[in-house]
Tab-separated table of C-alpha atoms in Angstrom:
chain	number	residue	atom	x	y	z
A	1	UNK	CA	-50.701	4.163	4.614
A	2	UNK	CA	-51.381	6.978	7.113
A	3	UNK	CA	-52.603	10.364	5.960
A	4	UNK	CA	-49.330	12.235	6.384
A	5	UNK	CA	-47.412	9.412	4.719
A	6	UNK	CA	-49.356	10.217	1.546
A	7	UNK	CA	-47.622	13.581	1.500
A	8	UNK	CA	-44.069	12.175	1.545
A	9	UNK	CA	-43.369	13.280	-2.071
A	10	UNK	CA	-44.314	16.871	-1.252
A	11	UNK	CA	-42.279	16.769	1.988
A	12	UNK	CA	-39.221	15.505	0.083
A	13	UNK	CA	-39.466	18.386	-2.389
A	14	UNK	CA	-39.836	20.906	0.445
A	15	UNK	CA	-36.812	19.547	2.310
A	16	UNK	CA	-34.774	19.481	-0.904
A	17	UNK	CA	-35.664	23.111	-1.643
A	18	UNK	CA	-34.683	24.297	1.841
A	19	UNK	CA	-31.358	22.431	1.727
A	20	UNK	CA	-30.592	23.800	-1.754
A	21	UNK	CA	-31.035	27.361	-0.499
A	22	UNK	CA	-28.068	26.871	1.842
A	23	UNK	CA	-25.944	24.827	-0.551
A	24	UNK	CA	-23.027	27.263	-0.271
A	25	UNK	CA	-22.346	25.622	3.086
A	26	UNK	CA	-21.969	22.197	1.441
A	27	UNK	CA	-18.937	20.787	-0.374
A	28	UNK	CA	-19.476	21.358	-4.075
A	29	UNK	CA	-21.732	24.400	-3.672
A	30	UNK	CA	-24.175	24.874	-6.526
A	31	UNK	CA	-23.403	21.506	-8.087
A	32	UNK	CA	-24.348	19.826	-4.797
A	33	UNK	CA	-27.620	21.767	-4.837
A	34	UNK	CA	-28.456	20.299	-8.247
A	35	UNK	CA	-27.610	16.781	-7.073
A	36	UNK	CA	-29.782	17.276	-3.973
A	37	UNK	CA	-32.616	18.433	-6.197
A	38	UNK	CA	-32.193	15.385	-8.436
A	39	UNK	CA	-32.248	13.054	-5.441
A	40	UNK	CA	-35.275	14.752	-3.861
A	41	UNK	CA	-37.295	14.736	-7.096
A	42	UNK	CA	-36.392	11.132	-7.917
A	43	UNK	CA	-37.371	9.985	-4.412
A	44	UNK	CA	-40.614	11.971	-4.699
A	45	UNK	CA	-41.418	10.191	-7.967
A	46	UNK	CA	-40.906	6.772	-6.381
A	47	UNK	CA	-43.099	7.548	-3.368
A	48	UNK	CA	-45.763	9.165	-5.577
A	49	UNK	CA	-45.905	6.007	-7.684
A	50	UNK	CA	-46.373	3.908	-4.516
A	51	UNK	CA	-49.213	6.072	-3.155
A	52	UNK	CA	-52.440	4.022	-3.055
A	53	UNK	CA	-55.151	5.382	-5.299
A	54	UNK	CA	-58.339	6.516	-3.567
A	55	UNK	CA	-56.709	7.285	-0.188
A	56	UNK	CA	-57.922	10.325	1.749
A	57	UNK	CA	-55.833	12.917	3.576
A	58	UNK	CA	-56.028	14.138	7.174
A	59	UNK	CA	-56.665	17.704	5.934
A	60	UNK	CA	-60.434	17.575	5.766
A	61	UNK	CA	-60.286	15.612	2.520
A	62	UNK	CA	-59.226	18.752	0.644
A	63	UNK	CA	-56.863	16.686	-1.511
A	64	UNK	CA	-57.614	13.623	-3.595
A	65	UNK	CA	-55.297	10.811	-4.666
A	66	UNK	CA	-57.045	9.388	-7.720
A	67	UNK	CA	-55.646	8.147	-11.033
A	68	UNK	CA	-55.045	11.599	-12.591
A	69	UNK	CA	-53.378	12.855	-9.394
A	70	UNK	CA	-50.977	9.911	-9.250
A	71	UNK	CA	-50.069	10.189	-12.935
A	72	UNK	CA	-49.554	13.954	-12.618
A	73	UNK	CA	-47.488	13.699	-9.409
A	74	UNK	CA	-45.167	11.063	-10.841
A	75	UNK	CA	-44.771	12.985	-14.102
A	76	UNK	CA	-44.089	16.284	-12.296
A	77	UNK	CA	-41.446	14.647	-10.109
A	78	UNK	CA	-39.789	12.820	-13.027
A	79	UNK	CA	-39.641	15.972	-15.171
A	80	UNK	CA	-38.217	17.919	-12.245
A	81	UNK	CA	-35.573	15.224	-11.711
A	82	UNK	CA	-34.640	15.339	-15.409
A	83	UNK	CA	-34.345	19.139	-15.282
A	84	UNK	CA	-32.200	18.912	-12.139
A	85	UNK	CA	-29.980	16.248	-13.717
A	86	UNK	CA	-29.417	18.495	-16.727
A	87	UNK	CA	-28.655	21.361	-14.345
A	88	UNK	CA	-25.889	19.294	-12.689
A	89	UNK	CA	-23.958	19.459	-15.955
A	90	UNK	CA	-24.806	23.085	-16.684
A	91	UNK	CA	-21.336	24.200	-15.605
A	92	UNK	CA	-20.377	27.241	-13.666
A	93	UNK	CA	-22.863	29.830	-12.522
A	94	UNK	CA	-25.421	30.622	-9.866
A	95	UNK	CA	-27.925	27.791	-9.880
A	96	UNK	CA	-28.750	26.927	-6.276
A	97	UNK	CA	-31.555	29.490	-6.086
A	98	UNK	CA	-32.905	28.140	-9.375
A	99	UNK	CA	-32.880	24.619	-7.987
A	100	UNK	CA	-34.743	25.724	-4.844
A	101	UNK	CA	-37.283	27.704	-6.873
A	102	UNK	CA	-37.946	24.751	-9.182
A	103	UNK	CA	-38.502	22.430	-6.215
A	104	UNK	CA	-40.925	24.908	-4.625
A	105	UNK	CA	-42.769	25.186	-7.954
A	106	UNK	CA	-42.944	21.381	-8.249
A	107	UNK	CA	-44.350	21.187	-4.729
A	108	UNK	CA	-47.076	23.666	-5.677
A	109	UNK	CA	-47.743	21.784	-8.924
A	110	UNK	CA	-48.231	18.507	-7.059
A	111	UNK	CA	-50.651	20.071	-4.583
A	112	UNK	CA	-52.506	21.729	-7.445
A	113	UNK	CA	-53.029	18.420	-9.217
A	114	UNK	CA	-54.538	16.917	-6.036
A	115	UNK	CA	-56.697	19.849	-4.875
A	116	UNK	CA	-60.464	19.643	-5.088
A	117	UNK	CA	-61.338	22.785	-3.156
A	118	UNK	CA	-61.210	26.410	-4.316
A	119	UNK	CA	-58.904	27.930	-1.684
A	120	UNK	CA	-56.524	24.985	-1.782
A	121	UNK	CA	-56.166	25.133	-5.540
A	122	UNK	CA	-55.599	28.904	-5.473
A	123	UNK	CA	-52.835	28.674	-2.838
A	124	UNK	CA	-51.190	25.793	-4.717
A	125	UNK	CA	-51.500	27.731	-7.980
A	126	UNK	CA	-49.525	30.645	-6.557
A	127	UNK	CA	-46.918	28.354	-5.045
A	128	UNK	CA	-46.422	26.823	-8.485
A	129	UNK	CA	-46.275	30.085	-10.439
A	130	UNK	CA	-44.505	32.641	-8.206
A	131	UNK	CA	-41.156	30.772	-8.445
A	132	UNK	CA	-41.728	30.691	-12.210
A	133	UNK	CA	-41.765	34.521	-12.351
A	134	UNK	CA	-38.314	34.549	-10.764
A	135	UNK	CA	-36.958	31.802	-13.031
A	136	UNK	CA	-38.101	33.744	-16.109
A	137	UNK	CA	-36.110	36.768	-14.865
A	138	UNK	CA	-33.193	34.721	-13.538
A	139	UNK	CA	-30.628	36.596	-15.648
A	140	UNK	CA	-30.717	39.747	-13.559
A	141	UNK	CA	-28.214	41.657	-15.728
A	142	UNK	CA	-30.236	41.083	-18.919
A	143	UNK	CA	-32.856	43.786	-19.564
A	144	UNK	CA	-34.838	41.520	-21.915
A	145	UNK	CA	-35.017	38.830	-19.267
A	146	UNK	CA	-36.347	41.332	-16.750
A	147	UNK	CA	-38.838	42.648	-19.302
A	148	UNK	CA	-40.048	39.099	-19.960
A	149	UNK	CA	-40.339	38.417	-16.251
A	150	UNK	CA	-42.319	41.634	-15.726
A	151	UNK	CA	-44.736	40.768	-18.542
A	152	UNK	CA	-45.141	37.228	-17.222
A	153	UNK	CA	-45.729	38.570	-13.717
A	154	UNK	CA	-48.340	41.125	-14.827
A	155	UNK	CA	-50.198	38.542	-16.913
A	156	UNK	CA	-50.127	35.974	-14.131
A	157	UNK	CA	-51.190	38.368	-11.397
A	158	UNK	CA	-54.101	39.543	-13.555
A	159	UNK	CA	-55.080	35.923	-14.123
A	160	UNK	CA	-54.917	35.256	-10.393
A	161	UNK	CA	-57.162	38.218	-9.627
A	162	UNK	CA	-59.732	37.125	-12.195
A	163	UNK	CA	-59.628	33.572	-10.835
A	164	UNK	CA	-60.074	34.819	-7.276
A	165	UNK	CA	-62.986	36.989	-8.397
A	166	UNK	CA	-64.623	33.993	-10.040
A	167	UNK	CA	-64.027	31.792	-7.007
A	168	UNK	CA	-65.609	34.418	-4.738
A	169	UNK	CA	-68.693	34.373	-6.977
A	170	UNK	CA	-68.835	30.581	-6.812
A	171	UNK	CA	-68.632	30.638	-3.028
A	172	UNK	CA	-71.209	33.406	-2.760
A	173	UNK	CA	-73.683	31.534	-4.959
A	174	UNK	CA	-73.248	28.044	-3.547
A	175	UNK	CA	-71.966	28.611	0.008
A	176	UNK	CA	-69.259	25.959	-0.391
A	177	UNK	CA	-65.684	25.858	-1.606
A	178	UNK	CA	-65.430	22.118	-2.234
A	179	UNK	CA	-65.912	20.981	-5.812
A	180	UNK	CA	-68.345	18.281	-4.681
A	181	UNK	CA	-70.841	20.923	-3.486
A	182	UNK	CA	-70.725	23.242	-6.488
A	183	UNK	CA	-74.209	22.565	-7.822
A	184	UNK	CA	-74.487	25.001	-10.732
A	185	UNK	CA	-77.692	23.641	-12.267
A	186	UNK	CA	-80.023	26.325	-10.829
A	187	UNK	CA	-77.757	29.373	-10.750
A	188	UNK	CA	-78.581	30.730	-14.191
A	189	UNK	CA	-76.663	33.619	-15.733
A	190	UNK	CA	-74.854	34.605	-12.550
A	191	UNK	CA	-73.565	31.052	-12.194
A	192	UNK	CA	-72.336	31.133	-15.783
A	193	UNK	CA	-70.464	34.398	-15.104
A	194	UNK	CA	-68.838	32.872	-12.017
A	195	UNK	CA	-67.776	29.718	-13.867
A	196	UNK	CA	-66.387	31.632	-16.854
A	197	UNK	CA	-64.409	34.037	-14.641
A	198	UNK	CA	-62.918	31.080	-12.776
A	199	UNK	CA	-61.940	29.332	-16.001
A	200	UNK	CA	-60.569	32.523	-17.612
A	201	UNK	CA	-57.912	32.714	-14.927
A	202	UNK	CA	-56.910	29.124	-15.688
A	203	UNK	CA	-56.834	29.888	-19.425
A	204	UNK	CA	-54.333	32.669	-18.792
A	205	UNK	CA	-52.162	30.404	-16.642
A	206	UNK	CA	-52.069	27.882	-19.510
A	207	UNK	CA	-51.372	30.617	-22.117
A	208	UNK	CA	-54.581	29.843	-23.969
A	209	UNK	CA	-55.751	32.347	-26.606
A	210	UNK	CA	-56.375	35.254	-26.318
A	211	UNK	CA	-54.380	35.377	-23.077
A	212	UNK	CA	-51.173	34.207	-24.772
A	213	UNK	CA	-50.141	37.640	-25.991
A	214	UNK	CA	-47.038	38.121	-23.819
A	215	UNK	CA	-46.003	34.477	-23.529
A	216	UNK	CA	-43.621	34.552	-26.568
A	217	UNK	CA	-41.958	37.744	-25.268
A	218	UNK	CA	-41.519	36.231	-21.815
A	219	UNK	CA	-40.014	33.030	-23.228
A	220	UNK	CA	-37.716	34.932	-25.621
A	221	UNK	CA	-36.360	37.115	-22.828
A	222	UNK	CA	-35.642	34.134	-20.596
A	223	UNK	CA	-32.951	31.480	-20.897
A	224	UNK	CA	-33.987	28.230	-22.594
A	225	UNK	CA	-32.923	26.443	-19.397
A	226	UNK	CA	-35.613	28.256	-17.406
A	227	UNK	CA	-38.211	27.947	-20.180
A	228	UNK	CA	-37.685	24.167	-20.219
A	229	UNK	CA	-39.043	24.019	-16.687
A	230	UNK	CA	-41.579	26.865	-16.659
A	231	UNK	CA	-43.306	25.699	-19.841
A	232	UNK	CA	-43.767	22.089	-18.757
A	233	UNK	CA	-44.106	21.270	-15.039
A	234	UNK	CA	-46.626	24.029	-14.132
A	235	UNK	CA	-48.531	23.233	-17.335
A	236	UNK	CA	-49.242	19.682	-16.146
A	237	UNK	CA	-50.647	20.986	-12.874
A	238	UNK	CA	-52.683	23.659	-14.671
A	239	UNK	CA	-54.218	21.099	-17.016
A	240	UNK	CA	-55.240	18.775	-14.173
A	241	UNK	CA	-56.629	21.702	-12.160
A	242	UNK	CA	-58.770	22.978	-15.038
A	243	UNK	CA	-59.984	19.421	-15.685
A	244	UNK	CA	-61.212	19.115	-12.093
A	245	UNK	CA	-62.770	22.592	-12.062
A	246	UNK	CA	-64.537	22.124	-15.389
A	247	UNK	CA	-65.802	18.723	-14.282
A	248	UNK	CA	-67.315	20.412	-11.212
A	249	UNK	CA	-69.004	23.426	-12.842
A	250	UNK	CA	-69.657	22.584	-16.493
A	251	UNK	CA	-72.249	19.757	-16.218
A	252	UNK	CA	-74.820	22.163	-14.751
A	253	UNK	CA	-74.037	24.989	-17.175
A	254	UNK	CA	-74.190	23.989	-20.835
A	255	UNK	CA	-72.834	27.346	-22.194
A	256	UNK	CA	-69.495	26.663	-20.447
A	257	UNK	CA	-68.851	24.002	-23.078
A	258	UNK	CA	-69.277	26.604	-25.830
A	259	UNK	CA	-66.759	28.923	-24.126
A	260	UNK	CA	-64.259	26.087	-23.859
A	261	UNK	CA	-64.795	25.207	-27.537
A	262	UNK	CA	-64.137	28.784	-28.697
A	263	UNK	CA	-60.946	29.041	-26.628
A	264	UNK	CA	-59.757	25.636	-27.901
A	265	UNK	CA	-60.300	26.581	-31.550
A	266	UNK	CA	-58.680	30.017	-31.171
A	267	UNK	CA	-55.660	28.561	-29.357
A	268	UNK	CA	-55.047	25.936	-32.042
A	269	UNK	CA	-55.340	28.487	-34.860
A	270	UNK	CA	-53.355	31.361	-33.328
A	271	UNK	CA	-50.693	29.132	-31.806
A	272	UNK	CA	-49.907	27.122	-34.927
A	273	UNK	CA	-50.109	30.031	-37.362
A	274	UNK	CA	-48.041	32.243	-35.062
A	275	UNK	CA	-45.254	29.659	-34.871
A	276	UNK	CA	-44.806	29.353	-38.635
A	277	UNK	CA	-42.415	32.259	-39.162
A	278	UNK	CA	-40.478	32.228	-35.899
A	279	UNK	CA	-36.688	32.083	-36.048
A	280	UNK	CA	-36.149	31.921	-32.296
A	281	UNK	CA	-36.729	28.435	-30.868
A	282	UNK	CA	-38.065	29.880	-27.605
A	283	UNK	CA	-40.718	31.935	-29.418
A	284	UNK	CA	-41.518	28.968	-31.681
A	285	UNK	CA	-42.061	26.728	-28.663
A	286	UNK	CA	-44.091	29.452	-26.925
A	287	UNK	CA	-46.559	29.583	-29.824
A	288	UNK	CA	-46.429	25.793	-29.962
A	289	UNK	CA	-47.424	25.712	-26.281
A	290	UNK	CA	-50.454	27.870	-27.090
A	291	UNK	CA	-51.452	25.442	-29.837
A	292	UNK	CA	-51.070	22.427	-27.571
A	293	UNK	CA	-53.234	24.129	-24.946
A	294	UNK	CA	-55.920	24.216	-27.623
A	295	UNK	CA	-55.532	20.465	-28.165
A	296	UNK	CA	-55.756	19.913	-24.398
A	297	UNK	CA	-59.017	21.806	-24.191
A	298	UNK	CA	-60.549	19.407	-26.747
A	299	UNK	CA	-60.747	16.824	-23.985
A	300	UNK	CA	-62.320	19.251	-21.523
A	301	UNK	CA	-64.955	20.559	-23.940
A	302	UNK	CA	-66.689	17.175	-23.974
A	303	UNK	CA	-66.995	16.933	-20.141
A	304	UNK	CA	-66.567	13.161	-20.030
A	305	UNK	CA	-64.318	10.798	-18.110
A	306	UNK	CA	-62.680	9.718	-21.371
A	307	UNK	CA	-62.026	13.308	-22.427
A	308	UNK	CA	-60.650	14.317	-19.044
A	309	UNK	CA	-58.282	11.336	-19.026
A	310	UNK	CA	-57.161	12.213	-22.555
A	311	UNK	CA	-56.298	15.753	-21.457
A	312	UNK	CA	-54.187	14.560	-18.517
A	313	UNK	CA	-52.433	11.989	-20.716
A	314	UNK	CA	-51.693	14.468	-23.488
A	315	UNK	CA	-50.276	17.228	-21.280
A	316	UNK	CA	-47.662	14.789	-19.958
A	317	UNK	CA	-46.853	13.648	-23.503
A	318	UNK	CA	-46.351	17.281	-24.505
A	319	UNK	CA	-44.237	18.107	-21.432
A	320	UNK	CA	-41.557	15.448	-22.013
A	321	UNK	CA	-41.102	16.422	-25.670
A	322	UNK	CA	-41.081	20.157	-25.004
A	323	UNK	CA	-38.599	19.903	-22.139
A	324	UNK	CA	-36.195	17.828	-24.237
A	325	UNK	CA	-36.209	20.307	-27.124
A	326	UNK	CA	-35.764	23.325	-24.840
A	327	UNK	CA	-32.831	21.662	-23.073
A	328	UNK	CA	-31.136	21.084	-26.435
A	329	UNK	CA	-31.765	24.750	-27.235
A	330	UNK	CA	-30.160	25.643	-23.905
A	331	UNK	CA	-27.049	23.750	-25.022
A	332	UNK	CA	-26.849	24.847	-28.651
A	333	UNK	CA	-28.347	28.330	-28.648
A	334	UNK	CA	-31.738	30.035	-28.787
A	335	UNK	CA	-31.962	30.605	-32.551
A	336	UNK	CA	-33.108	28.158	-35.197
A	337	UNK	CA	-29.794	28.720	-36.984
A	338	UNK	CA	-27.956	27.486	-33.872
A	339	UNK	CA	-29.331	24.010	-34.704
A	340	UNK	CA	-27.590	24.064	-38.108
A	341	UNK	CA	-25.459	20.988	-38.658
A	342	UNK	CA	-26.347	19.398	-35.315
A	343	UNK	CA	-26.648	16.002	-37.025
A	344	UNK	CA	-22.951	16.158	-37.968
A	345	UNK	CA	-21.784	17.456	-34.595
A	346	UNK	CA	-24.036	15.389	-32.316
A	347	UNK	CA	-25.925	12.727	-34.327
A	348	UNK	CA	-27.475	11.003	-31.292
A	349	UNK	CA	-28.851	14.296	-29.995
A	350	UNK	CA	-30.171	15.239	-33.436
A	351	UNK	CA	-32.043	11.953	-33.781
A	352	UNK	CA	-33.382	12.368	-30.248
A	353	UNK	CA	-34.762	15.768	-31.218
A	354	UNK	CA	-36.386	14.153	-34.266
A	355	UNK	CA	-38.180	11.662	-32.001
A	356	UNK	CA	-39.427	14.475	-29.753
A	357	UNK	CA	-40.615	16.552	-32.716
A	358	UNK	CA	-42.445	13.574	-34.213
A	359	UNK	CA	-44.190	13.139	-30.859
A	360	UNK	CA	-45.307	16.776	-30.895
A	361	UNK	CA	-46.608	16.429	-34.463
A	362	UNK	CA	-48.409	13.208	-33.541
A	363	UNK	CA	-46.589	10.473	-35.462
A	364	UNK	CA	-46.812	6.836	-34.195
A	365	UNK	CA	-45.474	5.110	-32.185
A	366	UNK	CA	-44.556	8.177	-30.144
A	367	UNK	CA	-46.766	9.135	-27.191
A	368	UNK	CA	-47.976	12.330	-28.870
A	369	UNK	CA	-49.808	10.275	-31.491
A	370	UNK	CA	-51.801	8.346	-28.893
A	371	UNK	CA	-52.483	11.537	-26.929
A	372	UNK	CA	-54.023	13.196	-29.979
A	373	UNK	CA	-55.854	10.008	-30.906
A	374	UNK	CA	-57.563	9.917	-27.496
A	375	UNK	CA	-58.403	13.635	-27.631
A	376	UNK	CA	-59.837	13.449	-31.149
A	377	UNK	CA	-61.832	10.327	-30.261
A	378	UNK	CA	-63.337	12.039	-27.224
A	379	UNK	CA	-64.283	15.096	-29.283
A	380	UNK	CA	-65.823	13.021	-32.086
A	381	UNK	CA	-67.887	11.000	-29.619
A	382	UNK	CA	-69.509	14.222	-28.411
A	383	UNK	CA	-70.109	15.607	-31.903
A	384	UNK	CA	-67.324	18.238	-31.957
A	385	UNK	CA	-66.559	17.548	-35.631
A	386	UNK	CA	-65.550	21.136	-36.481
A	387	UNK	CA	-63.010	21.268	-33.658
A	388	UNK	CA	-61.544	17.930	-34.718
A	389	UNK	CA	-61.158	19.139	-38.302
A	390	UNK	CA	-59.377	22.277	-37.039
A	391	UNK	CA	-57.141	20.136	-34.834
A	392	UNK	CA	-56.199	17.768	-37.675
A	393	UNK	CA	-55.488	20.594	-40.116
A	394	UNK	CA	-53.461	22.493	-37.528
A	395	UNK	CA	-51.469	19.338	-36.729
A	396	UNK	CA	-50.479	19.230	-40.395
A	397	UNK	CA	-49.562	22.927	-40.224
A	398	UNK	CA	-47.448	22.262	-37.119
A	399	UNK	CA	-45.320	19.840	-39.118
A	400	UNK	CA	-44.265	22.845	-41.213
A	401	UNK	CA	-42.505	24.634	-38.371
A	402	UNK	CA	-41.320	21.574	-36.459
A	403	UNK	CA	-39.658	20.198	-39.600
A	404	UNK	CA	-37.763	23.483	-39.994
A	405	UNK	CA	-35.767	22.367	-36.949
A	406	UNK	CA	-35.118	18.994	-38.622
A	407	UNK	CA	-33.998	20.738	-41.814
A	408	UNK	CA	-31.601	22.935	-39.846
A	409	UNK	CA	-30.093	19.935	-38.051
A	410	UNK	CA	-29.609	17.718	-41.102
A	411	UNK	CA	-29.216	20.143	-44.004
A	412	UNK	CA	-28.023	23.361	-42.386
A	413	UNK	CA	-24.389	24.375	-42.626
A	414	UNK	CA	-22.650	23.881	-39.301
A	415	UNK	CA	-21.204	27.049	-37.823
A	416	UNK	CA	-19.468	27.716	-34.536
A	417	UNK	CA	-22.017	28.970	-32.019
A	418	UNK	CA	-21.055	31.249	-29.182
A	419	UNK	CA	-23.846	29.739	-27.085
A	420	UNK	CA	-22.894	26.051	-27.275
A	421	UNK	CA	-22.041	24.366	-23.974
A	422	UNK	CA	-19.316	21.805	-23.498
A	423	UNK	CA	-20.547	18.202	-23.505
A	424	UNK	CA	-21.644	16.605	-20.245
A	425	UNK	CA	-22.733	13.064	-19.383
A	426	UNK	CA	-25.484	14.191	-17.024
A	427	UNK	CA	-26.961	16.517	-19.633
A	428	UNK	CA	-26.839	13.761	-22.245
A	429	UNK	CA	-28.562	11.391	-19.807
A	430	UNK	CA	-31.293	13.957	-19.114
A	431	UNK	CA	-31.990	14.361	-22.836
A	432	UNK	CA	-31.988	10.599	-23.325
A	433	UNK	CA	-34.590	10.201	-20.560
A	434	UNK	CA	-36.921	12.626	-22.346
A	435	UNK	CA	-36.606	10.611	-25.555
A	436	UNK	CA	-37.109	7.288	-23.756
A	437	UNK	CA	-40.220	8.666	-22.042
A	438	UNK	CA	-41.674	9.811	-25.384
A	439	UNK	CA	-41.257	6.321	-26.833
A	440	UNK	CA	-42.032	4.233	-23.730
A	441	UNK	CA	-45.245	6.085	-22.926
A	442	UNK	CA	-46.318	5.566	-26.528
A	443	UNK	CA	-45.690	1.816	-26.347
A	444	UNK	CA	-47.543	1.576	-23.005
A	445	UNK	CA	-50.225	4.119	-23.932
A	446	UNK	CA	-53.183	1.748	-23.465
A	447	UNK	CA	-52.447	0.553	-19.908
A	448	UNK	CA	-51.324	4.025	-18.778
A	449	UNK	CA	-54.444	5.665	-20.184
A	450	UNK	CA	-56.627	3.043	-18.544
A	451	UNK	CA	-54.955	3.622	-15.170
A	452	UNK	CA	-55.665	7.351	-15.369
A	453	UNK	CA	-59.352	7.050	-16.145
A	454	UNK	CA	-60.361	4.070	-14.077
A	455	UNK	CA	-60.534	6.124	-10.870
A	456	UNK	CA	-62.359	9.190	-12.137
A	457	UNK	CA	-65.991	9.635	-10.990
């Protein structure tokens, strides 16, 4: 396969985004835009799956197509296709710009998961996150949506500046921008400062503690439809990017591991405890995202191939479950009480939500269980017993707030919600795909996990 042929998935997303921008010229208007997005993302997933592992690009080898990159690219494309499919059945409203923005963000996320050079990863990072600012503030007439978008923008731009500052230090100290040349072993304190500044920016992008402060406000102000995308697809790319960066700088700087451990512990504690009393599903899932970032960092703390693979595997497991729950919230309403009586109104959807919640808690045979098992195993192998204990205890705590959703669905009194959308086959299919992915990835966890790690250095 030639070098440019490797980039077919990214090209498909770019073409789909440009066509969607002018969808008013097509029969069907916005609905056609969503179908075009579904087709582009599905085709991108197929081509990404067919990309040979280990191939190099014609761009100075700035990108890499290893096991984690292929798994991330396919997952990003599949999640984008599911989100687009749900959007087809969203009904009336302005969606073509949202479709184009999501495709641009997916393009940036794919490039981010492949990048192994500082400038490339920074450009891809902005391409993935700038459309997300706009999606968060998509409801232009809603002051809370605009407030959330402004907070998200300020937090993200600050994170970008800190990341750029750290990258400039890394380049100044080593004279290279490629990860392969970042020899940090003899750089001392200044090297540690550069590495920490670079990672801090990534922490903020992933809403890790203590940089999570405005994430719940941003999610609450936005529509659940937008949160379903913003909280999942860019998160996969961010996790893969921080895995590659940590793998490049941490082996030569032992204190970096301690910084990662502190952030992991704080994220698990603050995220899970903060979610306990939330009555808005968007805020609950925002704090949940902080907690899951803490779990992800468990695999990075250990700086091993096994741990890195576990992080990539787990972020995908989290993304499918989180997207499914947020899409149900987009249909039923943003409050926990909007889920009341869902089991009587829509039993198949209610049981699907149960499967997704069990995956987030970590109950077998769902994929979330195997993701946590791999992460905990990696941490135990490197002697991170305290972090594992925190993770296990916090997983038990998480059951407390996830099961509140189950209680509302099965024991809450059904009331008419002003937010509920009319039923749609495409939306039902999108939700079903999330549930199938949560179960299928759990059943095939061993082979999938092996395929991710077998190509890491």
